[in-house]
Every structure is written in structure tokens, then in C-alpha cells.
Coordinates of C-alpha atoms in Angstrom, one line a residue:
M1 CA -2.8 -22.2 -4.2
S2 CA 0.6 -22.2 -2.5
L3 CA 1.4 -21.7 1.1
K4 CA 4.7 -20.9 2.8
Y5 CA 5.5 -20.9 6.5
L6 CA 6.5 -17.4 7.7
H7 CA 7.0 -17.3 11.5
T8 CA 5.5 -18.1 14.9
M9 CA 4.5 -15.1 17.0
V10 CA 4.6 -15.0 20.7
R11 CA 3.9 -12.1 23.1
V12 CA 6.6 -11.4 25.6
K13 CA 6.7 -9.4 28.8
D14 CA 10.4 -9.0 29.5
L15 CA 12.1 -8.5 26.1
E16 CA 15.7 -8.5 27.4
K17 CA 15.2 -11.8 29.3
T18 CA 13.4 -13.5 26.5
M19 CA 16.0 -12.4 23.9
A20 CA 18.7 -13.7 26.2
F21 CA 16.9 -17.0 26.6
F22 CA 16.6 -17.5 22.8
N23 CA 20.3 -16.5 22.4
L24 CA 21.1 -19.4 24.7
L25 CA 19.3 -21.6 22.3
G26 CA 21.4 -20.3 19.5
L27 CA 18.9 -17.8 17.9
R28 CA 20.0 -14.3 16.9
E29 CA 18.0 -11.2 16.0
I30 CA 17.6 -11.1 12.2
R31 CA 15.3 -8.1 12.0
R32 CA 13.3 -5.7 14.1
N33 CA 10.3 -3.4 13.6
D34 CA 9.7 -0.7 16.3
S35 CA 6.3 1.0 16.0
E36 CA 6.3 4.4 17.8
A37 CA 2.6 4.9 16.8
G38 CA 1.5 1.4 18.0
R39 CA 4.0 1.4 20.9
F40 CA 5.3 -2.1 20.2
S41 CA 8.3 -3.9 18.9
L42 CA 8.5 -7.0 16.7
I43 CA 11.8 -8.8 17.0
F44 CA 12.5 -11.7 14.7
M45 CA 15.0 -14.3 15.9
A46 CA 16.3 -17.4 14.1
A47 CA 19.0 -20.0 14.2
E48 CA 21.8 -19.6 11.7
G49 CA 20.7 -21.1 8.4
D50 CA 17.1 -21.0 9.5
E51 CA 16.4 -17.3 8.8
D52 CA 13.3 -18.2 6.8
C53 CA 11.7 -19.8 9.9
P54 CA 12.0 -17.2 12.7
V55 CA 10.1 -16.7 15.9
E56 CA 8.5 -13.2 16.2
L57 CA 8.7 -11.8 19.7
T58 CA 6.0 -9.2 20.1
Y59 CA 6.7 -6.7 22.9
N60 CA 4.2 -4.1 24.0
W61 CA 6.0 -1.1 25.3
D62 CA 3.3 -0.3 27.9
G63 CA 3.3 -3.8 29.3
D64 CA 1.0 -6.7 29.1
D65 CA -0.8 -7.7 32.3
G66 CA -1.9 -11.0 30.8
L67 CA 1.8 -12.2 30.7
P68 CA 3.3 -14.5 31.7
S69 CA 0.3 -16.8 31.8
D70 CA 0.1 -20.5 31.3
S71 CA -1.9 -20.1 28.2
R72 CA -0.8 -22.7 25.7
H73 CA -3.1 -21.5 22.9
F74 CA -0.3 -22.0 20.3
G75 CA 1.3 -25.2 21.6
H76 CA 5.1 -24.9 21.6
L77 CA 8.1 -24.0 19.5
A78 CA 10.3 -26.9 18.4
Y79 CA 14.0 -26.8 17.5
R80 CA 16.3 -29.6 16.4
T81 CA 19.8 -29.8 17.9
D82 CA 23.0 -31.8 17.1
D83 CA 23.5 -32.7 20.7
I84 CA 20.5 -32.5 23.0
Y85 CA 22.6 -33.3 26.1
A86 CA 25.1 -30.6 25.5
L87 CA 22.3 -28.0 24.8
C88 CA 20.4 -29.0 27.9
Q89 CA 23.6 -28.8 30.0
H90 CA 24.3 -25.3 28.5
L91 CA 20.8 -24.2 29.3
M92 CA 21.0 -25.5 32.9
D93 CA 24.4 -23.9 33.4
N94 CA 22.7 -20.6 32.5
G95 CA 19.8 -21.0 35.0
V96 CA 17.2 -22.6 32.7
T97 CA 15.0 -25.3 34.2
I98 CA 14.7 -28.4 32.1
N99 CA 11.0 -29.2 32.6
R100 CA 11.1 -32.5 30.7
P101 CA 14.7 -33.9 30.6
P102 CA 16.0 -35.8 27.6
R103 CA 15.8 -39.1 29.4
D104 CA 15.3 -40.9 26.0
G105 CA 18.2 -39.1 24.4
N106 CA 15.7 -37.6 21.9
M107 CA 13.4 -35.0 23.4
A108 CA 13.3 -32.3 26.1
F109 CA 11.1 -29.4 27.0
V110 CA 12.0 -26.0 28.6
R111 CA 10.1 -22.8 29.1
S112 CA 11.1 -19.2 28.3
P113 CA 10.9 -16.4 30.8
D114 CA 7.4 -15.7 29.3
N115 CA 6.3 -19.3 29.9
I116 CA 6.6 -20.3 26.2
S117 CA 7.0 -24.0 25.9
I118 CA 10.0 -25.0 23.8
E119 CA 10.5 -28.6 22.5
L120 CA 14.1 -29.7 21.8
L121 CA 14.6 -32.7 19.5
Q122 CA 17.8 -34.6 18.8
K123 CA 18.9 -34.6 15.2
G124 CA 18.9 -38.0 13.7
E125 CA 18.8 -41.1 16.0
P126 CA 18.4 -40.6 19.7
L127 CA 21.6 -40.4 21.7
A128 CA 22.4 -43.3 24.1
K129 CA 20.8 -42.9 27.5
A130 CA 23.1 -41.1 29.8
E131 CA 23.2 -39.7 33.3
P132 CA 22.2 -37.3 34.8
W133 CA 19.4 -37.2 32.2
A134 CA 18.3 -40.8 32.3
S135 CA 17.1 -40.6 35.9
M136 CA 16.2 -36.9 36.1
E137 CA 12.6 -36.2 37.0
N138 CA 10.3 -33.7 35.3
T139 CA 10.1 -30.3 36.9
G140 CA 6.8 -28.5 36.5
H141 CA 5.1 -28.9 33.2
W142 CA 5.7 -28.1 29.6

């Protein structure tokens, strides 16, 4: 029996804000399915070259009162980056809170507008410790 990873699905409350957040991470919409009968949209977003590993944003047109909650039933999404410091600075410059800064030059966590935990990992060896990251405290939780 063979098995192939397809995608990770997360429910979102504010589609525009969530898509903008994932755009900041470098993901782009690769396909969409709007269901008039089911009153929902499925938007698949992926980083360039990673189109076979998308995140599926499920948006219910009539709202979802359970979102955003702090439910972590799926854990987190993880993305590797060439420069964790540059990505975290880009996110901060665009209003994203760095919940767990990359103090070690290797790992950081942020949350999407829908409270989805996102792990960011440095490609290859950790970067040398640098300010302001090395002394930055955690904000909230991830």
C-alpha cells in the first residue's frame, strides 16, 4: 500500500486576512473550489516549487462561530526558509506578532489571523545568534 501526503486543511474565519497572511509567508493561491450548494470555498495555497504540499483554507460563507479558537487539534504548519531573520522581520514589518522569536537562529513561531500556529525553520544550519532576536521574549503562545 502506498501513501502520499496531499494537504493540510484549516478552517478560516476571515478569508481575505488569512490569504494575505499566507502571501506574506510566500504562499500563493494554486487552485480554488467554490461550492454554491455547500456554501463554502476551498482555497489551496503553496510556496513556489511546493505545489504538491499545499495548505487548504476552508472558508464557510455563512461564518463559523467557533473561529478563531485556540484549538490546536492539528498541531501546526511548518515551513522552511532560507533566512529566518529576514522572514521574521518581513512579517513584523507587516504587523505579524512573532510569538516565539528565532533566538537560536533556527526556529520561530507565529499565528495566522485565525490562530493557526505556524512553525518557521531555518534551512540548513542555524544562523548565528543576532539581535534583536537573541534577546527577544516570547509573546503569547504558539
